[in-house]
Short mmCIF file of C-alpha atoms in Angstrom, two decimals:
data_model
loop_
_atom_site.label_atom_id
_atom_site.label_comp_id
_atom_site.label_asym_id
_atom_site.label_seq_id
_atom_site.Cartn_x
_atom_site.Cartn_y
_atom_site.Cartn_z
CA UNK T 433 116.90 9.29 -15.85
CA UNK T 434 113.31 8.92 -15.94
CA UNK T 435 111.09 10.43 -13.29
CA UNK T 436 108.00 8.89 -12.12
CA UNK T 437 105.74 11.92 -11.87
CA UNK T 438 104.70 13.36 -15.54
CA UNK T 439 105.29 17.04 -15.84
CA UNK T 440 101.88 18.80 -16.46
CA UNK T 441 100.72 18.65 -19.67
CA UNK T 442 100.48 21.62 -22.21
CA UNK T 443 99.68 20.24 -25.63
CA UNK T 444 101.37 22.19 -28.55
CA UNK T 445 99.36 23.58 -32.21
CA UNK T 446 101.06 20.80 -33.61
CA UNK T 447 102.52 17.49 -33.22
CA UNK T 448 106.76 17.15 -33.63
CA UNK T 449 106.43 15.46 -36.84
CA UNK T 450 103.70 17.52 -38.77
CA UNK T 451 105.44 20.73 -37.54
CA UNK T 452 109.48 19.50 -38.81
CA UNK T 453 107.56 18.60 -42.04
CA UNK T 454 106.09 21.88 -42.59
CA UNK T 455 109.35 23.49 -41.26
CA UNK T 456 111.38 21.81 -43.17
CA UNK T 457 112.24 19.83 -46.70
CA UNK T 458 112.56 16.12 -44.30
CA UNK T 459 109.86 13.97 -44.85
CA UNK T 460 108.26 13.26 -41.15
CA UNK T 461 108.66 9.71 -40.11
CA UNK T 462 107.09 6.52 -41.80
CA UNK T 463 104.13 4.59 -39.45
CA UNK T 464 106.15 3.05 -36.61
CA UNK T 465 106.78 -0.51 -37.02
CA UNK T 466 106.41 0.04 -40.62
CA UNK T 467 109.93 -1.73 -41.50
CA UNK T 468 111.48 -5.44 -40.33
CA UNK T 469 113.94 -5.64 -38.25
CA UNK T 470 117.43 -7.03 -38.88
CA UNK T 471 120.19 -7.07 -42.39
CA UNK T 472 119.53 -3.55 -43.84
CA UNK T 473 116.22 -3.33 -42.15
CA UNK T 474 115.15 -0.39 -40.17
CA UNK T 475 113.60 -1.33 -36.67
CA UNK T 476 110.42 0.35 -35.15
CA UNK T 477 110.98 4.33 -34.29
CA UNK T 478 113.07 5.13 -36.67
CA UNK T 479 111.32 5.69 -39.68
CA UNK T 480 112.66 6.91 -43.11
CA UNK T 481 114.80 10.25 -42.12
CA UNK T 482 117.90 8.44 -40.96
CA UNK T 483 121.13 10.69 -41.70
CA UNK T 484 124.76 9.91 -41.19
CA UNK T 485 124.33 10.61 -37.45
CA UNK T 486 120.65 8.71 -37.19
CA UNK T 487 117.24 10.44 -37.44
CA UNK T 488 116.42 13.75 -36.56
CA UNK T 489 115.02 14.07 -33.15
CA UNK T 490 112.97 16.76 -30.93
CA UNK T 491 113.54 17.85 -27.38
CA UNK T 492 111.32 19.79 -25.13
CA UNK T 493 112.83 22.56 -23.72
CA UNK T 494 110.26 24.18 -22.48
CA UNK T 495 106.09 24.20 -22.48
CA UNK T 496 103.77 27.15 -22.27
CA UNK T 497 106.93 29.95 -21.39
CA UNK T 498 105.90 33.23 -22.14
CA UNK T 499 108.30 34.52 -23.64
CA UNK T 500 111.91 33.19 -24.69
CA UNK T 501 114.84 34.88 -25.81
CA UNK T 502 116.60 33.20 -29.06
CA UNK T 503 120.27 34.37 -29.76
CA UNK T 504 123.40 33.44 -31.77
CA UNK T 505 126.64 34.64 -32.72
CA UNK T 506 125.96 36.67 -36.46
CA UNK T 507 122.59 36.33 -38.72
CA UNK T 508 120.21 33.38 -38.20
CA UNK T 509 118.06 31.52 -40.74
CA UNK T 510 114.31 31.66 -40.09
CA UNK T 511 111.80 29.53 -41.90
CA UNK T 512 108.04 29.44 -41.45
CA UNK T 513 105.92 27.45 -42.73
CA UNK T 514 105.55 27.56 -46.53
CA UNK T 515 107.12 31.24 -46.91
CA UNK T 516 111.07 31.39 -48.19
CA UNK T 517 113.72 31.51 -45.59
CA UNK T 518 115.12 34.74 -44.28
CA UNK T 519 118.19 35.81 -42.74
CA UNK T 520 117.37 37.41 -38.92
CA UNK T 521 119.68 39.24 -36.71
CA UNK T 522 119.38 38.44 -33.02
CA UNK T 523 118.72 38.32 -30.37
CA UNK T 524 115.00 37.66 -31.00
CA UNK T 525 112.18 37.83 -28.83
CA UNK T 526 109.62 34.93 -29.11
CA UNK T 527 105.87 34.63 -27.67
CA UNK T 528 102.20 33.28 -28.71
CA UNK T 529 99.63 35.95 -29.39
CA UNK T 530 96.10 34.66 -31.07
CA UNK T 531 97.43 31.44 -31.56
CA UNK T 532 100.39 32.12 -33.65
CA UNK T 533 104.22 32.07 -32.63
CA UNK T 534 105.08 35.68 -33.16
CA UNK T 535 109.08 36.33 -33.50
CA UNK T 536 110.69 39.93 -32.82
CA UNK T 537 114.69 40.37 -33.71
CA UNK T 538 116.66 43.21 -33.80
CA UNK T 539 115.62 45.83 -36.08
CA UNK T 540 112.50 44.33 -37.30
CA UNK T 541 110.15 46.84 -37.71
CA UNK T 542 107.35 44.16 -36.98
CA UNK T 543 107.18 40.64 -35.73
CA UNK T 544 106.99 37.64 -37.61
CA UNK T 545 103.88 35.83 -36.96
CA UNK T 546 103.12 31.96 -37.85
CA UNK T 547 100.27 29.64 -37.04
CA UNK T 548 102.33 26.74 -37.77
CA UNK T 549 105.43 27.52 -36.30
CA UNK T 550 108.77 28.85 -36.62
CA UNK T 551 112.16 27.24 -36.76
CA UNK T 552 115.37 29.24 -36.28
CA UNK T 553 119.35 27.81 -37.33
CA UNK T 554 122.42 28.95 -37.00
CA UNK T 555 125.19 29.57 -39.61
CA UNK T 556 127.75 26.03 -40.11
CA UNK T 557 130.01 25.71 -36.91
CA UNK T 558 127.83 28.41 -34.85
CA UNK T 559 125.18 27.49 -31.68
CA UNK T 560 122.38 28.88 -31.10
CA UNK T 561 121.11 30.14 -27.63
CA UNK T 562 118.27 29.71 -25.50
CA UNK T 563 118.54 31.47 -22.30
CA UNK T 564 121.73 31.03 -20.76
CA UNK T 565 122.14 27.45 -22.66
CA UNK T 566 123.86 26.86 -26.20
CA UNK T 567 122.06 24.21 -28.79
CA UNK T 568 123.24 22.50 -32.28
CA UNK T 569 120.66 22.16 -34.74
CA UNK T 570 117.48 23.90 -34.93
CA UNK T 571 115.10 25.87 -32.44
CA UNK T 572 111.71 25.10 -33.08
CA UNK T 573 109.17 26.93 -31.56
CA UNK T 574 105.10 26.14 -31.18
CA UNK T 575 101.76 27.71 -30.28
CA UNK T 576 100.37 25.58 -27.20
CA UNK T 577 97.50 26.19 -25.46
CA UNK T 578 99.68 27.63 -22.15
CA UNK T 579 101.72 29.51 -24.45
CA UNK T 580 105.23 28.59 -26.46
CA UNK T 581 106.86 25.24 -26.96
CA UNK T 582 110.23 25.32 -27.42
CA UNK T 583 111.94 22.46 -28.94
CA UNK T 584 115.78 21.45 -30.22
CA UNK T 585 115.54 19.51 -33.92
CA UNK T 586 119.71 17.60 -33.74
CA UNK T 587 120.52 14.34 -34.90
CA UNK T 588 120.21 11.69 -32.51
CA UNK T 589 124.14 11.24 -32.57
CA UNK T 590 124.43 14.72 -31.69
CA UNK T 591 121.42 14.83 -28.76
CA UNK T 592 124.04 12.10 -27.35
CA UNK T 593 126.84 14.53 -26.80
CA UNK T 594 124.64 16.92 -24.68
CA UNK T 595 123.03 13.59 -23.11
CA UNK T 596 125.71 11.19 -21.55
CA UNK T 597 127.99 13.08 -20.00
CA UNK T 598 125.01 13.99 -18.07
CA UNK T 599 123.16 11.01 -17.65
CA UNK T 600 126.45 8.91 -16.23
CA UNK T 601 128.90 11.93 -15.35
CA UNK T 602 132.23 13.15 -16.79
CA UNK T 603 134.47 9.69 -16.43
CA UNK T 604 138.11 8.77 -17.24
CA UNK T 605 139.29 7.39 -20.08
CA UNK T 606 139.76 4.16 -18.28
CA UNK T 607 136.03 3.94 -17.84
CA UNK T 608 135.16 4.48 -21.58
CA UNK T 609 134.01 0.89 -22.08
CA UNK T 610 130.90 2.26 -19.25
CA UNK T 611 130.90 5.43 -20.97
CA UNK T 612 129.83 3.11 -24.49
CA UNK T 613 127.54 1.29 -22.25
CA UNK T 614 126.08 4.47 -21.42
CA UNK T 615 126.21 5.73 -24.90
CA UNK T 616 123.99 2.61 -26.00
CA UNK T 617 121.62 2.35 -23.84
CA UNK T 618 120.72 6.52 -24.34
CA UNK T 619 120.60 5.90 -27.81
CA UNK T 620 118.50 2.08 -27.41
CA UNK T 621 116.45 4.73 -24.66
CA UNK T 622 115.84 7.30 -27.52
CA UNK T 623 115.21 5.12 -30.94
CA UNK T 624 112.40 2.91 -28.35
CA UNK T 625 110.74 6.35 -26.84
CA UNK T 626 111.16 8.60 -30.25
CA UNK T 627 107.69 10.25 -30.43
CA UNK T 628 106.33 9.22 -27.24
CA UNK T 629 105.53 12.92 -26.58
CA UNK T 630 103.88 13.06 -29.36
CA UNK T 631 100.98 15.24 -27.63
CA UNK T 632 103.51 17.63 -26.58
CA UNK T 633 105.00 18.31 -29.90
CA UNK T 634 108.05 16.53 -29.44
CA UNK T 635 109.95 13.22 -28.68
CA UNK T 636 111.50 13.59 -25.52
CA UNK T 637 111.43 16.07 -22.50
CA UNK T 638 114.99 17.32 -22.25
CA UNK T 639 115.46 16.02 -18.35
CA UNK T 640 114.68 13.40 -15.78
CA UNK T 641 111.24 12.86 -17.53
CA UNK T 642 113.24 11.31 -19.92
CA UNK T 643 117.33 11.90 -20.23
CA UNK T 644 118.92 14.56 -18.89
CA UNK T 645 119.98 16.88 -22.31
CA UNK T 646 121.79 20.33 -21.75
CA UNK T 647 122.84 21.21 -25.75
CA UNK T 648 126.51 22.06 -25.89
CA UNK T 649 126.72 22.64 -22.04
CA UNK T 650 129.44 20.16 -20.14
CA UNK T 651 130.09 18.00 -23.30
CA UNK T 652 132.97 15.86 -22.85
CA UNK T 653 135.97 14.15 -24.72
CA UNK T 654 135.93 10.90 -23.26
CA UNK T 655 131.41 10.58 -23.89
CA UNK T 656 132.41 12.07 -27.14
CA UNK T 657 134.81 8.93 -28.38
CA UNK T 658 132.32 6.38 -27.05
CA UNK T 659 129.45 7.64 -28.99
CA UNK T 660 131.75 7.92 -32.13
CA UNK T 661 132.90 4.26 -31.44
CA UNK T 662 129.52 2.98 -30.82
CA UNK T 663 127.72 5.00 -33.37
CA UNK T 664 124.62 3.79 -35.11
CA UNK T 665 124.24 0.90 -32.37
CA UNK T 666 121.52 -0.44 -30.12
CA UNK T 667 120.23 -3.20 -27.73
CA UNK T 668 117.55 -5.36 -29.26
CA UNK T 669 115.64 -8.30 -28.23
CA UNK T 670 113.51 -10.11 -30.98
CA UNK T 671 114.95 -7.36 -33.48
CA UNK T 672 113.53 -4.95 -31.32
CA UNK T 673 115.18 -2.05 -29.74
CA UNK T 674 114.23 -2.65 -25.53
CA UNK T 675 113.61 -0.12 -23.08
CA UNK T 676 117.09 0.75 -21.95
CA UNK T 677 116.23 2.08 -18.37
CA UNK T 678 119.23 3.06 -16.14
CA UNK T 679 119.60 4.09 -12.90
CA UNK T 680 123.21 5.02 -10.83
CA UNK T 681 123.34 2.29 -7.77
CA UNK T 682 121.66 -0.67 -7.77
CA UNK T 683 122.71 -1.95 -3.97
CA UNK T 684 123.67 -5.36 -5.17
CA UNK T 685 120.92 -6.37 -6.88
CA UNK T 686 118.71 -4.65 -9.82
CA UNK T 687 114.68 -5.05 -9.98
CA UNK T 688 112.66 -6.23 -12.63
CA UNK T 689 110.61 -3.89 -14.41
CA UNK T 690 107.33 -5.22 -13.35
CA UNK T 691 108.68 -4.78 -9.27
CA UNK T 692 108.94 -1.00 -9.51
CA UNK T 693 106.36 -0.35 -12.04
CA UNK T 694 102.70 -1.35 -12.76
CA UNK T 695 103.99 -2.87 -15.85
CA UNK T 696 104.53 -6.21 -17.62
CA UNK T 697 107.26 -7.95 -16.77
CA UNK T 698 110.50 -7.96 -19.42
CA UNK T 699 112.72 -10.78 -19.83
CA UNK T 700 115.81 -8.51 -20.48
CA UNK T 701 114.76 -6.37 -17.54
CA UNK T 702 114.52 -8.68 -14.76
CA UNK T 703 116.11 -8.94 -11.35
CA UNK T 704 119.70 -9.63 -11.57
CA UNK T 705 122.49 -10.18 -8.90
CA UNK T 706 125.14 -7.14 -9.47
CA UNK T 707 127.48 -9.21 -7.31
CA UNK T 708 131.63 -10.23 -7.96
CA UNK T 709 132.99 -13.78 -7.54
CA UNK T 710 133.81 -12.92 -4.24
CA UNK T 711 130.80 -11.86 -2.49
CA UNK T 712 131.13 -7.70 -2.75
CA UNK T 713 128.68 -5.34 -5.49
CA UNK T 714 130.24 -3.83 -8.61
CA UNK T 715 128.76 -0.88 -6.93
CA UNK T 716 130.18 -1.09 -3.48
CA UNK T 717 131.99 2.28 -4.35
CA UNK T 718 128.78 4.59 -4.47
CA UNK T 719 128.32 6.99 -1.37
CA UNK T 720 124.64 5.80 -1.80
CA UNK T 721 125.43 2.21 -2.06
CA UNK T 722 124.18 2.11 2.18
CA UNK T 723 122.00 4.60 3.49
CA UNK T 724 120.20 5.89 6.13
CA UNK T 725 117.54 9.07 6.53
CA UNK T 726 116.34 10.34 9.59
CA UNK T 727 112.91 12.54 10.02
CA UNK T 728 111.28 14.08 13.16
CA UNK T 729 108.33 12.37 13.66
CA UNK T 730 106.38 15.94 12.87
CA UNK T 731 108.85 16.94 10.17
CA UNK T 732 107.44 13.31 8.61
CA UNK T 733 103.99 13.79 9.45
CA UNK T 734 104.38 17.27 7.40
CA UNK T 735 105.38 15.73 4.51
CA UNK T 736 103.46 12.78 4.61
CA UNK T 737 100.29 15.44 4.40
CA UNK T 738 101.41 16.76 1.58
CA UNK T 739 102.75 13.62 -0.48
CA UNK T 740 99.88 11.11 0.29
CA UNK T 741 97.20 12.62 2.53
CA UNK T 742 97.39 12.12 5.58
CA UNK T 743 94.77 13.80 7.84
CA UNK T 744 97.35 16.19 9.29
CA UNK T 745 100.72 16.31 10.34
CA UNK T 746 100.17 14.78 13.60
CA UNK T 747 97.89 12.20 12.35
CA UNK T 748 101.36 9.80 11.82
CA UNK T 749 101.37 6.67 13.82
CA UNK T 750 103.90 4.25 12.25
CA UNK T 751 105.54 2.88 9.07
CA UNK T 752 105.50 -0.96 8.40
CA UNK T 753 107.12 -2.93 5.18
CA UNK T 754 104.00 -5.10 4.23
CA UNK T 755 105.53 -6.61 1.25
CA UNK T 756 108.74 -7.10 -0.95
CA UNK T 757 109.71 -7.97 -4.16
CA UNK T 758 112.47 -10.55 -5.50
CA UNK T 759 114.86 -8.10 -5.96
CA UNK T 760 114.06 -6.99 -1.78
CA UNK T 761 112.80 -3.40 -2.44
CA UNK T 762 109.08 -2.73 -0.69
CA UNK T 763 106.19 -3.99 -2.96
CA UNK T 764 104.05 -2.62 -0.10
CA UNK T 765 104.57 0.40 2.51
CA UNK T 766 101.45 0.60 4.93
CA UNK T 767 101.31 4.19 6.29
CA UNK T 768 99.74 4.03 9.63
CA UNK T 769 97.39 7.18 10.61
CA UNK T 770 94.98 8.44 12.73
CA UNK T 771 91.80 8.32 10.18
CA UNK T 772 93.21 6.00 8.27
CA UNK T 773 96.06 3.86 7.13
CA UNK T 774 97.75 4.51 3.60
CA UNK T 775 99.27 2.27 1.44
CA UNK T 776 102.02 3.43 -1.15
CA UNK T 777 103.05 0.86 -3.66
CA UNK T 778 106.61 0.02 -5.33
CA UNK T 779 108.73 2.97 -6.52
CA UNK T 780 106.20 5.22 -5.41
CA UNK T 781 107.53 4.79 -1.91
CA UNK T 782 109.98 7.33 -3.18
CA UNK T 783 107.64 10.11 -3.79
CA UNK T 784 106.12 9.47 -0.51
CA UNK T 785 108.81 9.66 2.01
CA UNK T 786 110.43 12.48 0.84
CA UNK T 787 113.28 13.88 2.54
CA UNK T 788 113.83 17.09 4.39
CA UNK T 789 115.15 19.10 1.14
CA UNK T 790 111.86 17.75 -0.16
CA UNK T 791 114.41 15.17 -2.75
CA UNK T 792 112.95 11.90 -3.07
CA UNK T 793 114.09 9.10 -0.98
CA UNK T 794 117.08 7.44 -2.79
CA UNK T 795 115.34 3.83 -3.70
CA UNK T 796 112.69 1.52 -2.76
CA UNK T 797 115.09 -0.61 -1.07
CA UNK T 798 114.21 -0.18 2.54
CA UNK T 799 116.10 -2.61 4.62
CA UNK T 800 114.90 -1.20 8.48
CA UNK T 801 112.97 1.40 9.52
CA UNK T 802 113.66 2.43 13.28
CA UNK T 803 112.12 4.59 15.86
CA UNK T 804 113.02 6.57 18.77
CA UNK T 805 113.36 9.49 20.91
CA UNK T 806 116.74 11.77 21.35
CA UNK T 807 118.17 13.25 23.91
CA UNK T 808 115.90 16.60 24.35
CA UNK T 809 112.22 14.36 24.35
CA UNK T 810 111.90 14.27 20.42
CA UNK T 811 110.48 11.53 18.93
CA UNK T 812 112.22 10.45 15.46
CA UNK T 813 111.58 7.82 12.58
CA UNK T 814 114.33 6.58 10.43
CA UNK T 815 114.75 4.30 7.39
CA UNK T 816 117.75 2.79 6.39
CA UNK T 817 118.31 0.70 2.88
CA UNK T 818 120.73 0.65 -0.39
CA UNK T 819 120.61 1.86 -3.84
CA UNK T 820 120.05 4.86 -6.15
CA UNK T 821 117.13 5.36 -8.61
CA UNK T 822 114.42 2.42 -9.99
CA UNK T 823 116.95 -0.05 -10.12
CA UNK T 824 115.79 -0.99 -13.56
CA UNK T 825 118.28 -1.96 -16.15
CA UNK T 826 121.93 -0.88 -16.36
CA UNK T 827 123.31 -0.07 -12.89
CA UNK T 828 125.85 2.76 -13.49
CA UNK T 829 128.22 2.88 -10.59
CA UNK T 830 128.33 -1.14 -11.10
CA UNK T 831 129.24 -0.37 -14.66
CA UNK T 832 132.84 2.13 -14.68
CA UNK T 833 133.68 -0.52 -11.55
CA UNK T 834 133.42 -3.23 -14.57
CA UNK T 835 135.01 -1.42 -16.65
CA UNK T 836 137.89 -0.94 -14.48
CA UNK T 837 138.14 -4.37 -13.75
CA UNK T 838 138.80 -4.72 -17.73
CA UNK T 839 135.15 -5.79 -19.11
CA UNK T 840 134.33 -4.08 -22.49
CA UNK T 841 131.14 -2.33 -23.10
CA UNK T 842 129.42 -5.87 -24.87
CA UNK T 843 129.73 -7.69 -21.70
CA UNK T 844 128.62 -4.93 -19.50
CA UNK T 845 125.36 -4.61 -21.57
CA UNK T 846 125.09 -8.52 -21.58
CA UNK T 847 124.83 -8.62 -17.50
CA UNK T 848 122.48 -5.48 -17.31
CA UNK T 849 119.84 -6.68 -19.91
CA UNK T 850 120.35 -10.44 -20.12
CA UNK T 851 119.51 -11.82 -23.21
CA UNK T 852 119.68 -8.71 -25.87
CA UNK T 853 121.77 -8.30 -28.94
CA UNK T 854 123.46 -5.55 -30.24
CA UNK T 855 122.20 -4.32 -34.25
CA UNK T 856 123.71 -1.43 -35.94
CA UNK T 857 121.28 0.70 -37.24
CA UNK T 858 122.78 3.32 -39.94
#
């Protein structure tokens, strides 16, 4: 789900909601918080333009390409700004020249070029295509200062399709009720975020920044019944929709917000135990439920260079644990080094001890780190612990083991983020 590091930033001409506005006949969002909660109410980040399948949302595909290819199976509608639509034949050809988006399809004798931006759609029951991937809804595409912005316009209800079979994996239909617990917390995830890339041009980025969204690609029947069934609905707390954070194994035991990240601490996202009556995790079943990773020393020092520092690769003389949180992931990991000790805090532990494929480690939950030397003289470092991702919020793999054992999608949200309530929204 959501990654740590922020991809660089490449600010687009103009921000998601100005640009659909100009684009388009919608009226851009009300002020956020502008509306009460609760009855008929509409909670804050959703705003005004709330359709049969929610409010119309933006997804980054890409910032500051150079060029992208739009296609599509017959003509294509293309608006800009405040000139009348026209019908375009692709494929077309999109880059930034002088500021302005400038579009090229087939047998245009000259490219259409906008300031504001352009938005391409589709004929009724058709997909569009960008690259080798097929989107609903509308292409948008923006002048930012690194060069295009390329953006999907859908319906929340419809970003879900292309969203949880990704997020929690293609499951059987006797894990649906984790599928709807999946389905709720992406859309709680999306109404609490909407315009949070604001700077960007858009809402959301369309991958682990955010959620993982891949348009029409891998959508499945089983995500597609649980988002029908839950439609419209969200976690709140106080009438407000919460930050739905997910993550795939907890180990046992999920971690409060305010462990992993320098943030506040949540009362809905505190440390829970993920354990059954009898002693054993909902997540047991997860290959990454135990682990264990195993550097050379050297190979370690390497990376260590790159991810935090240190004064060479050979400058590595130890790891210690110097602190833990309640939920027992490291609160502190001192790096020990010739010219210097590092420390790496919470979560970020994962960034630092990167493993040999250059992946992050799997979780902050460290339970031992050993040392030795192997049979041909080579000295080794390895660290063994549970869990994978934050550990924040809903723990996945603890979730279709629920459902399994019969619980239905309210009481798996209850145990994940204590204290919440479910509201319909539209």
């Amino acid at each position: 789900m959501t990654a740590l590091l922020a991809r660089p930033a490449a600010p687009a001409a103009l921000g998601v909601l100005a640009a659909l506005s100009l684009l388009t006949a919608c009226s851009p969002a009300g002020p956020r918080g502008a509306r009460p909660s609760g009855g008929a109410g509409v909670p804050v980040g959703i705003g005004d333009d709330v359709g049969p399948l929610g409010p119309t949302v933006a997804v980054g595909l890409e910032v500051g390409a150079r060029a992208v290819t739009v296609d599509g199976d017959g003509l294509l509608q293309l608006s800009a700004g405040g000139r009348a639509d026209e019908m375009v034949r692709p494929p077309c050809m999109a880059g930034v020249s002088g500021g302005s988006v400038e579009l090229r399809c087939t047998g245009d004798a000259r490219p259409t070029a906008e300031a504001g931006g352009l938005r391409l759609r589709a004929r009724p029951g058709h997909a569009l295509r960008v690259g080798e991937r097929s989107y609903d809804g509308e292409i948008v595409l923006l002048a930012g200062e690194g060069g295009l912005t390329v953006i999907n316009s859908i319906a929340l209800e419809t970003y879900l399709l292309g969203v949880v079979p990704h997020e929690i994996g293609v499951r059987p239909a006797g894990e649906i009720e984790a599928v709807k617990a999946q389905a709720i917390a992406a859309r709680t995830y999306a109404v609490a975020h909407r315009g949070r890339r604001r700077s960007l041009g858009f809402d959301y980025w369309g991958d682990t920044n955010d959620q993982v969204y891949r348009g029409l690609e891998g959508q499945d029947s089983v995500a597609a019944r649980a988002i029908r069934e839950t439609s419209g609905q969200v976690l709140t707390y106080d009438g407000r929709p919460i930050q739905a954070y997910y993550h795939s194994t907890c180990g046992g035991r999920t971690a409060g917000i305010d462990e992993v990240w320098r943030r506040g601490p949540l009362p809905y996202l505190r440390s829970i135990s993920d354990l059954r009556e009898d002693g054993r995790a909902w997540c047991e079943a997860s290959s990454r439920y135990r682990w264990s990773e195993r550097w050379d020393w050297s190979e370690l020092g390497a990376i260590l260079e790159r991810t935090v520092g240190l004064d060479g690769g050979d400058a590595l003389r130890g790891l210690r644990v110097r602190g833990r949180t309640r939920s027992g992931r490291v609160a502190e990991l001192e790096i020990q080094a010739d010219g210097g000790d590092r420390v790496v805090f919470g979560d970020s532990v994962r960034w630092a001890l990167r493993r040999g494929n250059g992946a992050i480690l799997n979780s902050a939950r460290i339970d031992e780190i050993r040392e030795g030397v192997d049979a041909g003289g080579r000295r080794w470092v390895e660290v063994s612990g549970g869990g994978w991702g934050h550990g924040i919020g809903m723990c996945q793999v603890g979730a279709m083991a629920r459902a399994r054992f019969g619980q239905d999608y309210r009481r798996i949200l209850g145990a994940y983020y204590p204290g919440t309530e479910l509201q319909r929204l539209y």
